[in-house]
Coordinates of C-alpha atoms in Angstrom, one line a residue:
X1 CA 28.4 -50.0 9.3
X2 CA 31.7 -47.8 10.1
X3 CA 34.3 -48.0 8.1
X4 CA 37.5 -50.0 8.8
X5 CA 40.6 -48.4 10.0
X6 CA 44.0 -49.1 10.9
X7 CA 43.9 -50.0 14.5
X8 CA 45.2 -47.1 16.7
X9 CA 44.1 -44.5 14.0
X10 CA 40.7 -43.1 13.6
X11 CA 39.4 -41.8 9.7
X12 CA 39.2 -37.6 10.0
X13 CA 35.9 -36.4 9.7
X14 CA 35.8 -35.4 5.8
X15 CA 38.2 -37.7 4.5
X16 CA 38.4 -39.0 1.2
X17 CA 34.3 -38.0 1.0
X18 CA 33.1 -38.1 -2.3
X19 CA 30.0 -36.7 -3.7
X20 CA 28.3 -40.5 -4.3
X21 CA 29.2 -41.2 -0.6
X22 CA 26.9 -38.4 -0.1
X23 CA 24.5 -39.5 -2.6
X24 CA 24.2 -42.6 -1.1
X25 CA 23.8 -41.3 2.7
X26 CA 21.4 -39.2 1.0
X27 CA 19.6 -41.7 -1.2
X28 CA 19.7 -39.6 -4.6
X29 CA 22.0 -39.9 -7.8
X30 CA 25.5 -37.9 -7.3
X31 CA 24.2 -36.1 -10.3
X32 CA 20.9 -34.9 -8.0
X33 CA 23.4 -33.5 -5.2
X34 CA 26.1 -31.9 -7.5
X35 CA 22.8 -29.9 -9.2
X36 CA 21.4 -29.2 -5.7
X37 CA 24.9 -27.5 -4.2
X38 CA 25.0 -25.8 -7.4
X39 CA 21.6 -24.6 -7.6
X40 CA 19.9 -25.1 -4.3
X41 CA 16.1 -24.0 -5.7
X42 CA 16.1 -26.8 -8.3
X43 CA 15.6 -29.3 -5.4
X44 CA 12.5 -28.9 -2.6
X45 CA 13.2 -27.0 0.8
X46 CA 13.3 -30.7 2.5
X47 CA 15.2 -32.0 0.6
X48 CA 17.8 -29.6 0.3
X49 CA 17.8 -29.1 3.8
X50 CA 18.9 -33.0 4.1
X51 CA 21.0 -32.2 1.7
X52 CA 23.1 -29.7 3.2
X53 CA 22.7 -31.6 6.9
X54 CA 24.6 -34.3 5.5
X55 CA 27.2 -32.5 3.4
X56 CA 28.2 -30.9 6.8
X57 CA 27.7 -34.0 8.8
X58 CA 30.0 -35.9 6.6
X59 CA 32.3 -33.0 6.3
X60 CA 32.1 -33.1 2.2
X61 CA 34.4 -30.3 -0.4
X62 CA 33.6 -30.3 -3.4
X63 CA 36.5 -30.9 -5.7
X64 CA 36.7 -27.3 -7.6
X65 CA 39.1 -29.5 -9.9
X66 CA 36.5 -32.2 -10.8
X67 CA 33.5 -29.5 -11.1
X68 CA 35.9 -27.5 -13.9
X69 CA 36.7 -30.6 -16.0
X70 CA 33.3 -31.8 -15.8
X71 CA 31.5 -28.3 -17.1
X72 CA 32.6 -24.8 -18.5
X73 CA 34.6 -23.4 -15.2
X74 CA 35.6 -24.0 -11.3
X75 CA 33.0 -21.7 -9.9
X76 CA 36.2 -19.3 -8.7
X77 CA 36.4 -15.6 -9.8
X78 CA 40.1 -14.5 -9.5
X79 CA 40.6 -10.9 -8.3
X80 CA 44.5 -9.4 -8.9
X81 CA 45.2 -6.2 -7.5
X82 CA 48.7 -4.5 -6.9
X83 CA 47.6 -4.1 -3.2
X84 CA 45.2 -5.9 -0.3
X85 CA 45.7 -4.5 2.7
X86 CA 45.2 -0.3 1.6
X87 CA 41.6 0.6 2.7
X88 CA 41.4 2.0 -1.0
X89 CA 41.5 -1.5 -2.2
X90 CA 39.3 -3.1 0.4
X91 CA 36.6 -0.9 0.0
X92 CA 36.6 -2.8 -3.9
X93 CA 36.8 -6.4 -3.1
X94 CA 34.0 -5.5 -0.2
X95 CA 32.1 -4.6 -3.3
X96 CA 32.7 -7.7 -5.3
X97 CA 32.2 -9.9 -2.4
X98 CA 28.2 -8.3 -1.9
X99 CA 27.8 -9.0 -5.4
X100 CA 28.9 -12.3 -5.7
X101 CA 27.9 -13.2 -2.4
X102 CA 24.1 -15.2 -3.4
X103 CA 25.5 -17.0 -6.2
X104 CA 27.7 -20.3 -6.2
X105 CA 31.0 -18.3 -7.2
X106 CA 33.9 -17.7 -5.0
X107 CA 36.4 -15.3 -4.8
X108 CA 40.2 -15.9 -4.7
X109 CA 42.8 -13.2 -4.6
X110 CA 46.3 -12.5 -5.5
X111 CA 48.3 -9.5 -4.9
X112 CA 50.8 -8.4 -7.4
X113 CA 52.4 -5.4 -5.3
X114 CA 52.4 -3.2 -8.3
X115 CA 54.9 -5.2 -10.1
X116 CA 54.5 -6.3 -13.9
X117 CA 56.4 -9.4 -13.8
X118 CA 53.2 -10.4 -10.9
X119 CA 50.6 -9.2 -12.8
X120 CA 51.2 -11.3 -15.5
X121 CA 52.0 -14.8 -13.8
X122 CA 49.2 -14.4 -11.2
X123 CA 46.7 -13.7 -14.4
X124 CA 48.1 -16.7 -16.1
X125 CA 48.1 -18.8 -12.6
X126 CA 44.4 -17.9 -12.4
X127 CA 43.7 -19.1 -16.1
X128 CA 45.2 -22.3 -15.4
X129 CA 42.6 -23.2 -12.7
X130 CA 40.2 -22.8 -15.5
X131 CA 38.0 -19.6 -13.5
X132 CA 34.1 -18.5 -14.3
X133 CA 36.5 -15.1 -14.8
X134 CA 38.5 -12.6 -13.6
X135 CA 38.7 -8.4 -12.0
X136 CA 41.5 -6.8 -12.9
X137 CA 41.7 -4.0 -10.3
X138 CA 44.0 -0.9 -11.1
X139 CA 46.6 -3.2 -13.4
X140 CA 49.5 -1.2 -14.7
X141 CA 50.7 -3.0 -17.3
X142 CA 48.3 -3.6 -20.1
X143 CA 51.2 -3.6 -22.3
X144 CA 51.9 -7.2 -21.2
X145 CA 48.3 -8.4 -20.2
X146 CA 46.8 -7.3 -23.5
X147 CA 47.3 -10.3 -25.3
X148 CA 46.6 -13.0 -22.8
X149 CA 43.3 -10.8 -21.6
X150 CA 42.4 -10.6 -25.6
X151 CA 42.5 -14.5 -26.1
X152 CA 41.2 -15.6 -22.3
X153 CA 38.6 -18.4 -22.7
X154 CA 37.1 -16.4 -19.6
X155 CA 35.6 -12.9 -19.3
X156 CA 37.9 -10.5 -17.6
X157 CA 36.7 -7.1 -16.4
X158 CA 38.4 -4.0 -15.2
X159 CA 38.7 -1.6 -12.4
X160 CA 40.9 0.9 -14.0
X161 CA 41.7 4.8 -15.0
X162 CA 39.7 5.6 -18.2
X163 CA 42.6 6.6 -19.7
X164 CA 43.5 2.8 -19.6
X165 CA 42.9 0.4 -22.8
X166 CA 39.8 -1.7 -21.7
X167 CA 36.9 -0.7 -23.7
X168 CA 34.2 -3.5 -22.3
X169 CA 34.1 -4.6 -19.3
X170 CA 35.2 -1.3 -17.4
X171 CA 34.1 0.6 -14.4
X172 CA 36.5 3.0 -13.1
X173 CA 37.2 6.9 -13.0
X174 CA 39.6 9.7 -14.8
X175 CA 41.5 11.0 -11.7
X176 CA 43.1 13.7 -13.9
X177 CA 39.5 15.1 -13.9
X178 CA 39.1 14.5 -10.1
X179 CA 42.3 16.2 -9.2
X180 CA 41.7 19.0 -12.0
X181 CA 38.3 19.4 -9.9
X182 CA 39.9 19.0 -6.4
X183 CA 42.6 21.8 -7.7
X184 CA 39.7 24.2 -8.8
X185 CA 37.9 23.8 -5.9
X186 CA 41.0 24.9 -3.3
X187 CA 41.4 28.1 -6.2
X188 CA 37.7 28.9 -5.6
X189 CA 38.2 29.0 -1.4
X190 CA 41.4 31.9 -1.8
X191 CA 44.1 29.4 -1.7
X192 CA 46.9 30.4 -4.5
X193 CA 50.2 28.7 -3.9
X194 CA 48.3 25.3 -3.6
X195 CA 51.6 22.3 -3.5
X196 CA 50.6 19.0 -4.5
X197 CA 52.3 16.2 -2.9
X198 CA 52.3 11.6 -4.5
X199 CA 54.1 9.1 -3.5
X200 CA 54.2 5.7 -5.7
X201 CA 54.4 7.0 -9.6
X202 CA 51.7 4.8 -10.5
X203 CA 48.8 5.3 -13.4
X204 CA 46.8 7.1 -11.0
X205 CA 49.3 9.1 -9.6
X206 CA 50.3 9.8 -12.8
X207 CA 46.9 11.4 -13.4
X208 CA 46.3 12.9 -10.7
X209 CA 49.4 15.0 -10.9
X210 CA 48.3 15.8 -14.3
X211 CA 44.9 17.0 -13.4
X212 CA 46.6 19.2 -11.0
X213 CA 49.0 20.6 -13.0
X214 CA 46.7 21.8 -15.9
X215 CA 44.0 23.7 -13.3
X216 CA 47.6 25.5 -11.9
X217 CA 48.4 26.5 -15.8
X218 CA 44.9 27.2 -16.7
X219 CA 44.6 29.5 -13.7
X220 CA 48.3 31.1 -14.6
X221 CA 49.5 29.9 -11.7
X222 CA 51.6 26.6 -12.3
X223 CA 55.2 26.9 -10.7
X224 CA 57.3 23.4 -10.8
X225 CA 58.2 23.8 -7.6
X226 CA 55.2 23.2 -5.9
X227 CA 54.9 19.7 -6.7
X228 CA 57.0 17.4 -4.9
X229 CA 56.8 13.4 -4.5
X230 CA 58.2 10.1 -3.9
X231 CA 58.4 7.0 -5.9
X232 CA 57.0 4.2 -3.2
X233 CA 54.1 3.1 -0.7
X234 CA 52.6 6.3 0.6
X235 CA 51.9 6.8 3.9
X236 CA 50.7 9.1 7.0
X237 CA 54.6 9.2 8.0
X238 CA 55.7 9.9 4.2
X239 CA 53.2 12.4 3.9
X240 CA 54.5 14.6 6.9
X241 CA 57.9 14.3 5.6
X242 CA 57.0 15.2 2.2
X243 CA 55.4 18.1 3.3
X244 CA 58.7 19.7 5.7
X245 CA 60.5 19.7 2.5
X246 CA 57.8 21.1 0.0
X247 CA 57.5 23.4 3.0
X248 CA 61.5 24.5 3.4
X249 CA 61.2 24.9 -0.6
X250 CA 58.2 27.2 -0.7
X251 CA 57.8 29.3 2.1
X252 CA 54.4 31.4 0.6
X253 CA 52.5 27.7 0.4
X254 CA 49.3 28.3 1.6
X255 CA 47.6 25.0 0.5
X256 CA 48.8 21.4 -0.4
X257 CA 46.7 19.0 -2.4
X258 CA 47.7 15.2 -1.7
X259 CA 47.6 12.1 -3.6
X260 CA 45.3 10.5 -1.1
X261 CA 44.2 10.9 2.1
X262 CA 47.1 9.4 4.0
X263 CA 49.2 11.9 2.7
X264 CA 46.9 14.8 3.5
X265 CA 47.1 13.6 7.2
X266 CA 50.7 13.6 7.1
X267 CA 50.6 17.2 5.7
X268 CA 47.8 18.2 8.7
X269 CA 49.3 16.7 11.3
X270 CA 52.8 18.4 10.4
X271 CA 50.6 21.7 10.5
X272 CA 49.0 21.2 14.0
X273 CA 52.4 20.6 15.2
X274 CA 53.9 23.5 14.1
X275 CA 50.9 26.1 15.3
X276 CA 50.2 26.5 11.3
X277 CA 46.0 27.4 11.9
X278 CA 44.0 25.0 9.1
X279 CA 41.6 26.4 7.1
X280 CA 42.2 30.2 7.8
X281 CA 46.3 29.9 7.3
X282 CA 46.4 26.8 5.3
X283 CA 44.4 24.6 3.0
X284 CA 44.8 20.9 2.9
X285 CA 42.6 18.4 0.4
X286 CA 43.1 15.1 0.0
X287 CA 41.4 11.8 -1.9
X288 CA 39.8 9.0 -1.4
X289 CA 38.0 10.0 1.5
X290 CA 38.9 6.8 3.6
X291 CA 36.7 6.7 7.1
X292 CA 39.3 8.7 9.4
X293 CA 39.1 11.7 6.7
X294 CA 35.4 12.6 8.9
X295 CA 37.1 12.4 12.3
X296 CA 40.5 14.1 12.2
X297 CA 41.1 17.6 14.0
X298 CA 39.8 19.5 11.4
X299 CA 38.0 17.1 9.2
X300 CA 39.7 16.5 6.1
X301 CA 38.1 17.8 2.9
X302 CA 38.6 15.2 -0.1
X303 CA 37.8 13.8 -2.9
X304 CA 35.2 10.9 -2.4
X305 CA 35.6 8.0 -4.8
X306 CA 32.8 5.2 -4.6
X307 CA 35.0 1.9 -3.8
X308 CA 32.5 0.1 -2.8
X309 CA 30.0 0.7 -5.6
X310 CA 32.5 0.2 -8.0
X311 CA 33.9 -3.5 -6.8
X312 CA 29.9 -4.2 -6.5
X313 CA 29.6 -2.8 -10.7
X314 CA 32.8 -4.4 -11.8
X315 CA 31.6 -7.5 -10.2
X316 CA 27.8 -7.7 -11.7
X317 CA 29.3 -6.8 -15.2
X318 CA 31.3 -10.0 -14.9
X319 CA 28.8 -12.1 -13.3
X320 CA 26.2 -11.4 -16.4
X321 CA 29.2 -12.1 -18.6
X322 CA 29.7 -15.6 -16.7
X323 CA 26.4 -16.0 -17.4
X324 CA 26.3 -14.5 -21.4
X325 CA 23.6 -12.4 -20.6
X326 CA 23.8 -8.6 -22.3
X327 CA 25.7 -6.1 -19.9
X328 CA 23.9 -3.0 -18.8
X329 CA 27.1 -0.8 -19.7
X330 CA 30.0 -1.9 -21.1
X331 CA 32.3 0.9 -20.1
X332 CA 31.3 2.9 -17.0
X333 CA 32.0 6.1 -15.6
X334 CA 31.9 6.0 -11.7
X335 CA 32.5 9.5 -10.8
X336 CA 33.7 11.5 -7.9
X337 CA 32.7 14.3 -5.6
X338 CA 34.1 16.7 -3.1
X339 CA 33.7 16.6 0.2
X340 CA 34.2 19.5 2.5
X341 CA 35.1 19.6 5.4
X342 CA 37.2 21.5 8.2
X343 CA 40.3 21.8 6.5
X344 CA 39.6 24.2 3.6
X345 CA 37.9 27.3 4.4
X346 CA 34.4 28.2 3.7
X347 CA 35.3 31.7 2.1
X348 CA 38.2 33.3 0.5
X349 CA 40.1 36.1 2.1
X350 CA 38.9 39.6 2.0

């Protein structure tokens, strides 16, 4: 029998469905569906096949709301991170989402744009909505989150520098080693007045400049003029411009080190334009290694960090914490390499 309506109006498909009107469609207890959309392998292939016919037929939601009063959590993992749309960052959540992908958790994301004031409310936002837990990827401010992360009725885990606070629940990197490394490595190909150019004066900036300062002082060559930045969003265009000026400072550069890759192509395009001949003149090395870095004109040597791998780690840490079961690691270092390529030279000078 259909149900009544106002005349001239029809009911939307989905509305006002609840889990017994499904049940009853069905012909199980509510209780036998909510277990089966939890747990699909609890109920038999047929049946759970009926199951999921009708739920789709009848345009069902479950009410995330309901689910988290009636046991521990919502189902949702909340994932804050300062950016979204940088292939840095997307690499990450592609990682979490593998992870998390065959179980019944979802993932909801907020985007703080680096700013503490964001971190904090979208952390608290997510704790309201009563989460099975929540990433922290690259957060600033632990000075602020360290209290609300300490007394969370959720586990949290972290995508961070491991110079940062967390001690359980980490997976990240030290980019001060990385960019120590990446300096080292453009010493070892010839290249002496190496520049480094950042842009936003985050953590990891932070570190990297750091990492690249100390291999310049431990080789006795560190000079404070070869480093030159920009407090904001780094970009190919930003990168370029940095460059001219660290350029029109140091006339003897004969190698730049970048933040990240964006940069370095900034820097390497400026170069082609100009007639400047990469590797054999001039040295450029950047990090991340995002997908262009393979197919620019050279290839761009840089620093490879594992995004994806650590987004999947960060993720499975969290998921066996949702699930109180003992964590592999509690604290893990992801590591780096170098890729070269094209624009550092194979050999130095004779």
């Amino acid at each position: 029998m259909r149900d009544s309506v106002k005349p001239g109006r029809e009911k939307k498909r989905g509305s006002h469905v609840k889990l017994s009107d499904v049940a009853k469609r069905v012909g199980v207890s509510p209780i036998t569906i909510s277990r089966a959309l939890r747990n699909p392998d609890i109920v038999s292939e047929e049946l759970r096949e009926v199951i999921l016919r009708t739920v789709e037929e009848m345009g069902y939601i479950p009410n995330l709301a309901a689910r988290a009063l009636a046991g521990r959590h919502s189902g949702i993992v909340g994932v804050i991170t300062p950016s979204l749309h940088h292939p840095c960052f997307t690499g990450v959540m592609m990682g979490i989402e593998e992870r998390l992908r065959a179980t019944d958790l979802r993932v909801q994301y907020a985007n703080t744009l680096s700013d503490a004031g964001q971190e904090i409310d979208q952390f608290k936002s997510f704790l309201s909505q009563k989460p099975a837990g929540i990433i922290l990827v690259n957060a600033e401010y632990y000075d602020g989150l360290a209290l609300l992360v300490e007394t969370a009725a959720v586990p949290v885990a972290h995508v961070a520098d491991l110079s940062q606070p967390p001690e359980t629940l980490l997976v990240g990197m030290s980019h001060h080693v990385a960019t120590a490394a990446a300096t080292r490595f453009l010493l070892s190909k010839g290249y002496r007045r190496i520049g480094f150019i950042g842009g936003r004066t985050d953590i990891r900036s932070r570190r990297c400049r750091s990492g690249y300062e100390e291999a310049m002082r431990q080789a006795g060559l560190d000079d404070a003029s070869l480093t030159h930045g920009q407090d904001g969003s780094t970009s190919i265009g930003l990168g370029r411009h940095l460059f001219v000026e660290l350029l029109e400072r140091v006339a003897d550069l004969d190698a730049v080190l970048a933040q990240n890759d964006d940069l370095a192509l900034g820097a390497l395009i400026e170069c082609n334009a100009r007639g400047i001949r990469v590797p054999d003149d001039f040295g450029i090395c950047g990090f991340n290694d995002l997908e262009f870095a393979e197919f620019t004109s050279p290839s761009l040597t840089t620093v490879h960090v594992p995004r994806h791998d650590i987004g999947h780690r960060a993720a499975d840490m969290l998921l066996r914490a949702i699930r109180d079961e003992a964590p592999k690691e509690q604290r893990v270092d992801i590591g780096f390499s170098i890729i070269e390529r094209g624009s550092t030279r194979v050999a130095p000078k004779q």
